[in-house]
Amino acid sequence: MSEALEKFRAGLSEIEGAYRPALEAAAEENALREARARFTGPSGALTELMKGMKDVPGPSRRELGQACNALKTAIQSLFDARLEALEKAALQAELEGPALDLTLPGRRPLPGRLHPITRAEYDLLDIFGSMGFEVARGPEIDTFARCFTQLGFPPDHPATDEHDTFYVTGGGEGDDAHVLRTHTSTMQIREMSRREAPLAVVSPGKVFRRDDDATHSPMFHQLEGFLVDEGITFAHLQGMLTVFLERFFGGGIEVRFRASYFPFVEPGAEVDVRRKAEHGGDPGPWMEILGCGMIHPTVLKNVGYDPEKVSGFAFGMGVDRIAMVRHGVPNIKALYENDQRFLSAF
Ligand code: DAH
């Protein structure tokens, strides 16, 4: 008997002796698959052995080939039987194990919800909408003229400085330069220039300034409002804003108008609110909420209105600020970090 033949037979009987204990020792499906692979997988013992068939003398090949195939079939049927047995055993264990606890709460998908800034904006639009204001949205990049000059800012006003304002390159010179709008007051110019009084408009949107600390973000949200008609006075502004603030903060607040300066209004004011004192306690701190005033005659002229005929008021507020005051959030950055733990508190 040739040496190759002898080696082949020895290999064959080794596998015949080994596969059954190996497959039977596997206690779960993956181990069982691994055990099978050790014999009939691409580099399994039987596969390797059969590669040596070419060295075996011709006359013995047929017999050995048949033996190999029979062994392969035997391994596969033991594998099938073992797999079925393992599956049955697993099912049995589950049936006999502790009952399913149907009272355990399921895992729900987290419901989505509106961001506090979006909610504040929608609430503002609801209230102003109910008062008859239309909504207009405008571009976040606008001309230097609409952002500053036409609103009565002198050419060297500090707000126009590159330290405060983002300039867009390639946008032209002077009044034709383009900037990321620093306030939504640009919308006064846009809307009034394209239509006649009377009008009442609110315009929410993003604005940009070179500011970055706990209470300032380089991008934030404002809402601008303005109303022009014959015979509009500061009393209209004061009454309308007081009603608005009471509705937004749900009552229980005091409102204070403080004289202030903005180039595009005369007179101008800042408005503060605070919680009323309850049961003899102290009132809350005054919080600055918005700027407002009577639209300056120069601005009315710039948009083609006759200040002898019509007058109007304007106001602007930070939507993020209003959301912060409403929810008692001290750091504006928290509104932009999108941390679920923070956002789901609202
Ligand atoms: N545009 C001002 C700002 O960004 C806010 C403002 C103040 C708007 C007074 C107004 C106003 O319409 O009358 O600081």
Short mmCIF file of C-alpha atoms and ligand atoms in Angstrom, two decimals:
data_model
loop_
_atom_site.label_atom_id
_atom_site.label_comp_id
_atom_site.label_asym_id
_atom_site.label_seq_id
_atom_site.Cartn_x
_atom_site.Cartn_y
_atom_site.Cartn_z
CA MET A 1 0.00 0.00 0.00
CA SER A 2 1.38 3.37 -0.96
CA GLU A 3 2.27 5.85 1.71
CA ALA A 4 -0.21 8.41 0.37
CA LEU A 5 -3.01 5.86 0.50
CA GLU A 6 -2.15 4.97 4.04
CA LYS A 7 -2.07 8.58 5.12
CA PHE A 8 -5.44 9.21 3.46
CA ARG A 9 -7.09 6.25 5.22
CA ALA A 10 -5.66 7.36 8.54
CA GLY A 11 -7.00 10.86 8.02
CA LEU A 12 -10.39 9.52 7.09
CA SER A 13 -10.73 7.38 10.17
CA GLU A 14 -9.54 10.18 12.38
CA ILE A 15 -12.36 12.38 11.09
CA GLU A 16 -14.83 9.51 11.41
CA GLY A 17 -13.95 9.26 15.05
CA ALA A 18 -13.90 12.98 15.76
CA TYR A 19 -16.94 14.59 14.16
CA ARG A 20 -19.65 13.06 16.32
CA PRO A 21 -18.24 14.09 19.72
CA ALA A 22 -17.46 17.54 18.30
CA LEU A 23 -20.97 18.19 16.98
CA GLU A 24 -22.60 16.72 20.04
CA ALA A 25 -20.55 18.89 22.38
CA ALA A 26 -21.87 22.09 20.76
CA ALA A 27 -24.48 23.57 23.09
CA GLU A 28 -25.84 26.27 20.83
CA GLU A 29 -26.27 27.05 17.17
CA ASN A 30 -23.12 29.08 16.57
CA ALA A 31 -20.90 26.50 18.23
CA LEU A 32 -22.60 23.80 16.18
CA ARG A 33 -21.94 25.68 12.93
CA GLU A 34 -18.34 26.18 13.96
CA ALA A 35 -17.94 22.47 14.72
CA ARG A 36 -19.27 21.55 11.30
CA ALA A 37 -16.94 24.04 9.66
CA ARG A 38 -13.96 22.37 11.32
CA PHE A 39 -14.71 19.30 9.17
CA THR A 40 -16.52 20.36 6.02
CA GLY A 41 -15.89 24.10 5.92
CA PRO A 42 -13.57 25.60 3.24
CA SER A 43 -10.50 24.79 5.35
CA GLY A 44 -12.07 21.96 7.36
CA ALA A 45 -10.28 18.65 7.96
CA LEU A 46 -12.29 16.69 5.44
CA THR A 47 -11.99 19.38 2.80
CA GLU A 48 -8.21 19.45 3.28
CA LEU A 49 -8.01 15.68 3.19
CA MET A 50 -9.87 15.52 -0.12
CA LYS A 51 -7.37 17.92 -1.65
CA GLY A 52 -4.80 15.10 -1.16
CA MET A 53 -6.82 12.71 -3.33
CA LYS A 54 -4.61 13.41 -6.35
CA ASP A 55 -1.63 11.73 -4.59
CA VAL A 56 -3.56 8.51 -4.00
CA PRO A 57 -2.95 5.72 -6.58
CA GLY A 58 -5.68 5.66 -9.24
CA PRO A 59 -7.41 2.35 -8.41
CA SER A 60 -8.20 3.39 -4.82
CA ARG A 61 -9.64 6.76 -5.67
CA ARG A 62 -13.15 5.63 -6.42
CA GLU A 63 -13.53 3.81 -3.14
CA LEU A 64 -12.02 6.66 -1.12
CA GLY A 65 -14.11 9.24 -2.92
CA GLN A 66 -17.25 7.37 -2.00
CA ALA A 67 -16.11 7.09 1.59
CA CYS A 68 -15.45 10.83 1.75
CA ASN A 69 -18.87 11.64 0.34
CA ALA A 70 -20.59 9.29 2.73
CA LEU A 71 -18.74 10.92 5.61
CA LYS A 72 -19.71 14.36 4.40
CA THR A 73 -23.36 13.31 4.25
CA ALA A 74 -23.15 11.79 7.70
CA ILE A 75 -21.69 15.01 9.13
CA GLN A 76 -24.43 17.05 7.48
CA SER A 77 -27.24 14.83 8.77
CA LEU A 78 -25.85 14.85 12.27
CA PHE A 79 -25.63 18.64 11.97
CA ASP A 80 -29.30 18.86 10.87
CA ALA A 81 -30.43 16.61 13.69
CA ARG A 82 -28.44 18.52 16.28
CA LEU A 83 -29.72 21.87 15.04
CA GLU A 84 -33.31 20.71 15.28
CA ALA A 85 -32.67 19.33 18.76
CA LEU A 86 -31.11 22.62 19.89
CA GLU A 87 -34.04 24.64 18.56
CA LYS A 88 -36.51 22.35 20.29
CA ALA A 89 -34.60 22.58 23.53
CA ALA A 90 -34.53 26.38 23.33
CA LEU A 91 -38.28 26.52 22.75
CA GLN A 92 -38.87 24.11 25.58
CA ALA A 93 -36.72 26.18 27.93
CA GLU A 94 -38.68 29.31 26.99
CA LEU A 95 -42.02 27.56 27.59
CA GLU A 96 -40.91 26.23 30.93
CA GLY A 97 -39.14 29.40 32.00
CA PRO A 98 -40.75 32.36 33.73
CA ALA A 99 -43.85 33.66 31.97
CA LEU A 100 -43.56 36.79 29.80
CA ASP A 101 -44.25 39.87 31.91
CA LEU A 102 -46.94 41.55 29.88
CA THR A 103 -47.14 44.43 32.34
CA LEU A 104 -43.61 45.60 31.51
CA PRO A 105 -43.97 48.94 29.69
CA GLY A 106 -42.85 48.85 26.05
CA ARG A 107 -40.13 51.06 24.63
CA ARG A 108 -41.86 53.91 22.89
CA PRO A 109 -40.24 55.96 20.17
CA LEU A 110 -39.61 59.49 21.53
CA PRO A 111 -42.30 61.76 20.16
CA GLY A 112 -40.95 64.77 18.27
CA ARG A 113 -41.89 68.24 19.40
CA LEU A 114 -41.34 71.82 18.41
CA HIS A 115 -38.17 73.54 19.60
CA PRO A 116 -38.78 76.19 22.31
CA ILE A 117 -37.73 78.93 19.85
CA THR A 118 -40.10 77.68 17.19
CA ARG A 119 -42.89 77.46 19.75
CA ALA A 120 -42.21 80.99 20.95
CA GLU A 121 -42.27 82.21 17.34
CA TYR A 122 -45.55 80.40 16.59
CA ASP A 123 -47.12 81.79 19.77
CA LEU A 124 -46.02 85.31 18.84
CA LEU A 125 -47.45 84.92 15.34
CA ASP A 126 -50.72 83.57 16.78
CA ILE A 127 -51.18 86.58 19.01
CA PHE A 128 -50.19 89.18 16.40
CA GLY A 129 -52.23 87.32 13.79
CA SER A 130 -55.30 87.57 16.00
CA MET A 131 -54.67 91.32 16.24
CA GLY A 132 -54.74 91.67 12.47
CA PHE A 133 -51.02 91.69 11.64
CA GLU A 134 -49.92 89.97 8.45
CA VAL A 135 -46.76 87.85 8.37
CA ALA A 136 -43.91 88.63 5.97
CA ARG A 137 -40.62 86.78 5.80
CA GLY A 138 -37.56 88.30 4.19
CA PRO A 139 -33.99 87.45 3.21
CA GLU A 140 -31.21 86.98 5.76
CA ILE A 141 -28.73 88.75 3.48
CA ASP A 142 -29.72 92.31 2.70
CA THR A 143 -28.16 95.56 1.56
CA PHE A 144 -26.30 97.96 3.81
CA ALA A 145 -28.92 100.53 2.79
CA ARG A 146 -31.91 98.55 4.05
CA CYS A 147 -30.07 97.42 7.18
CA PHE A 148 -28.74 100.87 8.15
CA THR A 149 -28.93 103.91 5.86
CA GLN A 150 -32.64 103.92 5.05
CA LEU A 151 -33.40 103.31 8.72
CA GLY A 152 -31.60 106.56 9.57
CA PHE A 153 -28.31 105.18 10.89
CA PRO A 154 -25.52 107.75 10.31
CA PRO A 155 -22.74 106.33 8.05
CA ASP A 156 -20.27 105.82 10.89
CA HIS A 157 -22.70 104.35 13.42
CA PRO A 158 -20.91 101.74 15.60
CA ALA A 159 -23.45 99.04 14.60
CA THR A 160 -22.10 99.21 11.03
CA ASP A 161 -18.58 98.41 12.19
CA GLU A 162 -16.98 95.20 10.96
CA HIS A 163 -16.61 94.22 14.59
CA ASP A 164 -20.40 94.09 14.88
CA THR A 165 -21.66 93.17 11.44
CA PHE A 166 -20.87 90.32 9.03
CA TYR A 167 -20.14 91.72 5.58
CA VAL A 168 -20.63 89.49 2.54
CA THR A 169 -17.75 89.67 0.06
CA GLY A 170 -18.47 90.64 -3.53
CA GLY A 171 -21.62 92.50 -2.58
CA GLY A 172 -20.83 96.03 -3.76
CA GLU A 173 -19.72 99.21 -2.05
CA GLY A 174 -21.30 101.57 0.46
CA ASP A 175 -25.10 101.32 0.41
CA ASP A 176 -24.87 98.43 -2.05
CA ALA A 177 -22.67 96.34 0.23
CA HIS A 178 -24.38 93.17 1.44
CA VAL A 179 -24.50 92.11 5.06
CA LEU A 180 -26.01 89.31 7.11
CA ARG A 181 -28.88 91.39 8.45
CA THR A 182 -28.20 92.54 12.00
CA HIS A 183 -31.90 93.00 12.74
CA THR A 184 -35.30 92.33 11.20
CA SER A 185 -35.92 96.08 10.92
CA THR A 186 -34.80 95.66 7.27
CA MET A 187 -38.34 94.37 6.74
CA GLN A 188 -39.79 97.80 7.53
CA ILE A 189 -37.99 99.14 4.47
CA ARG A 190 -38.81 96.13 2.28
CA GLU A 191 -42.52 95.98 3.05
CA MET A 192 -43.26 99.70 3.21
CA SER A 193 -41.34 100.36 -0.03
CA ARG A 194 -43.47 97.96 -1.98
CA ARG A 195 -46.94 98.86 -0.68
CA GLU A 196 -49.06 101.71 0.55
CA ALA A 197 -50.31 102.36 4.07
CA PRO A 198 -52.38 101.24 5.90
CA LEU A 199 -50.43 98.13 6.77
CA ALA A 200 -49.73 96.02 9.83
CA VAL A 201 -46.97 93.45 9.46
CA VAL A 202 -44.92 91.17 11.68
CA SER A 203 -41.76 89.55 10.38
CA PRO A 204 -39.89 86.81 12.25
CA GLY A 205 -36.49 85.53 11.23
CA LYS A 206 -32.81 84.97 11.83
CA VAL A 207 -30.39 87.84 12.40
CA PHE A 208 -26.61 87.88 12.78
CA ARG A 209 -24.10 89.81 14.87
CA ARG A 210 -20.47 89.38 15.84
CA ASP A 211 -21.40 88.59 19.41
CA ASP A 212 -20.68 85.43 21.32
CA ASP A 213 -21.16 84.88 25.06
CA ALA A 214 -23.60 83.31 27.51
CA THR A 215 -26.45 85.61 26.54
CA HIS A 216 -25.42 86.34 22.92
CA SER A 217 -25.21 84.00 19.99
CA PRO A 218 -23.85 85.18 16.59
CA MET A 219 -27.15 83.99 15.11
CA PHE A 220 -30.41 84.63 16.89
CA HIS A 221 -34.05 85.25 16.11
CA GLN A 222 -36.06 88.44 16.10
CA LEU A 223 -39.58 89.43 15.39
CA GLU A 224 -40.21 92.84 13.92
CA GLY A 225 -43.63 94.48 13.85
CA PHE A 226 -44.85 97.71 12.36
CA LEU A 227 -48.14 99.41 11.69
CA VAL A 228 -48.79 102.53 9.65
CA ASP A 229 -52.06 104.37 9.14
CA GLU A 230 -53.56 107.82 9.53
CA GLY A 231 -53.63 109.09 13.10
CA ILE A 232 -51.52 106.40 14.77
CA THR A 233 -50.08 107.55 18.12
CA PHE A 234 -47.80 106.26 20.85
CA ALA A 235 -50.95 105.38 22.83
CA HIS A 236 -51.85 102.78 20.17
CA LEU A 237 -48.38 101.29 20.46
CA GLN A 238 -48.49 101.21 24.24
CA GLY A 239 -51.97 99.67 24.40
CA MET A 240 -51.27 97.06 21.74
CA LEU A 241 -47.94 95.96 23.27
CA THR A 242 -49.39 95.77 26.78
CA VAL A 243 -52.20 93.50 25.59
CA PHE A 244 -49.69 91.43 23.63
CA LEU A 245 -47.33 90.96 26.60
CA GLU A 246 -50.16 90.03 28.95
CA ARG A 247 -51.35 87.43 26.49
CA PHE A 248 -47.90 86.02 25.82
CA PHE A 249 -46.86 85.72 29.46
CA GLY A 250 -50.31 84.62 30.59
CA GLY A 251 -51.16 87.58 32.81
CA GLY A 252 -49.78 88.42 36.23
CA ILE A 253 -47.13 90.77 34.84
CA GLU A 254 -46.36 94.48 34.99
CA VAL A 255 -45.21 96.34 31.88
CA ARG A 256 -42.92 99.38 31.90
CA PHE A 257 -42.01 101.69 29.00
CA ARG A 258 -38.60 103.33 29.33
CA ALA A 259 -37.44 106.11 26.99
CA SER A 260 -34.61 104.90 24.76
CA TYR A 261 -32.91 105.68 21.48
CA PHE A 262 -33.05 103.84 18.15
CA PRO A 263 -32.18 105.76 14.96
CA PHE A 264 -35.36 104.74 13.14
CA VAL A 265 -37.96 105.75 15.74
CA GLU A 266 -38.86 108.98 17.53
CA PRO A 267 -39.75 108.78 20.35
CA GLY A 268 -38.20 105.41 21.11
CA ALA A 269 -38.64 103.18 24.12
CA GLU A 270 -37.58 99.92 25.65
CA VAL A 271 -40.18 97.74 27.30
CA ASP A 272 -39.58 95.69 30.43
CA VAL A 273 -41.81 93.18 32.15
CA ARG A 274 -41.77 91.64 35.59
CA ARG A 275 -43.94 89.19 37.52
CA LYS A 276 -46.36 90.95 39.84
CA ALA A 277 -45.83 90.55 43.56
CA GLU A 278 -48.00 87.80 44.97
CA HIS A 279 -49.39 87.61 48.51
CA GLY A 280 -47.28 90.45 49.84
CA GLY A 281 -44.05 88.98 48.38
CA ASP A 282 -41.57 90.78 46.15
CA PRO A 283 -42.17 91.28 42.45
CA GLY A 284 -39.81 89.53 40.03
CA PRO A 285 -36.85 91.40 38.48
CA TRP A 286 -37.52 93.73 35.54
CA MET A 287 -36.60 92.01 32.29
CA GLU A 288 -35.96 93.89 29.08
CA ILE A 289 -38.18 92.42 26.37
CA LEU A 290 -38.28 94.66 23.32
CA GLY A 291 -37.53 97.96 21.63
CA CYS A 292 -40.19 100.13 20.03
CA GLY A 293 -41.18 103.61 19.01
CA MET A 294 -42.95 105.83 16.50
CA ILE A 295 -41.47 105.33 13.05
CA HIS A 296 -39.18 108.28 12.31
CA PRO A 297 -40.50 110.73 9.66
CA THR A 298 -37.22 110.26 7.76
CA VAL A 299 -37.85 106.53 7.47
CA LEU A 300 -41.40 107.18 6.25
CA LYS A 301 -39.99 109.54 3.59
CA ASN A 302 -37.32 106.99 2.62
CA VAL A 303 -40.03 104.46 1.72
CA GLY A 304 -42.11 107.03 -0.15
CA TYR A 305 -44.74 107.73 2.53
CA ASP A 306 -45.91 111.23 3.46
CA PRO A 307 -45.24 111.76 7.18
CA GLU A 308 -47.77 114.62 7.12
CA LYS A 309 -50.47 112.15 6.22
CA VAL A 310 -49.58 108.89 7.95
CA SER A 311 -47.80 107.82 11.09
CA GLY A 312 -46.90 104.47 12.53
CA PHE A 313 -45.14 102.51 15.18
CA ALA A 314 -42.54 99.75 15.09
CA PHE A 315 -41.26 97.23 17.58
CA GLY A 316 -38.62 94.52 17.59
CA MET A 317 -37.94 91.70 20.01
CA GLY A 318 -35.55 88.80 20.42
CA VAL A 319 -37.50 85.55 20.05
CA ASP A 320 -34.74 83.53 21.75
CA ARG A 321 -34.72 86.04 24.59
CA ILE A 322 -38.45 85.76 24.99
CA ALA A 323 -38.19 81.95 25.05
CA MET A 324 -35.41 82.21 27.67
CA VAL A 325 -37.46 84.53 29.88
CA ARG A 326 -40.50 82.35 29.49
CA HIS A 327 -38.72 79.13 30.48
CA GLY A 328 -36.12 80.62 32.84
CA VAL A 329 -33.18 79.46 30.67
CA PRO A 330 -30.04 81.40 31.70
CA ASN A 331 -27.76 80.45 28.78
CA ILE A 332 -28.80 81.08 25.17
CA LYS A 333 -26.37 78.39 23.98
CA ALA A 334 -28.54 75.72 25.62
CA LEU A 335 -31.17 76.54 22.99
CA TYR A 336 -28.77 75.61 20.18
CA GLU A 337 -26.96 72.57 21.54
CA ASN A 338 -29.90 70.25 20.83
CA ASP A 339 -29.28 68.21 23.95
CA GLN A 340 -32.30 65.95 24.36
CA ARG A 341 -32.11 66.14 28.14
CA PHE A 342 -32.51 69.90 27.95
CA LEU A 343 -35.07 70.05 25.15
CA SER A 344 -37.36 67.39 26.60
CA ALA A 345 -37.83 69.55 29.70
CA PHE A 346 -40.13 71.84 27.66
N1 DAH B 1 -33.81 96.65 15.54
C1 DAH B 1 -33.61 96.82 16.95
C2 DAH B 1 -32.48 95.89 17.41
O1 DAH B 1 -32.17 94.97 16.75
C3 DAH B 1 -34.83 96.47 17.73
C4 DAH B 1 -35.89 97.47 17.55
C5 DAH B 1 -35.93 98.58 18.36
C6 DAH B 1 -36.84 97.36 16.55
C7 DAH B 1 -36.91 99.54 18.24
C8 DAH B 1 -37.82 98.31 16.39
C9 DAH B 1 -37.85 99.40 17.25
O2 DAH B 1 -38.76 98.21 15.45
O3 DAH B 1 -38.83 100.33 17.12
O4 DAH B 1 -31.92 96.12 18.45
#
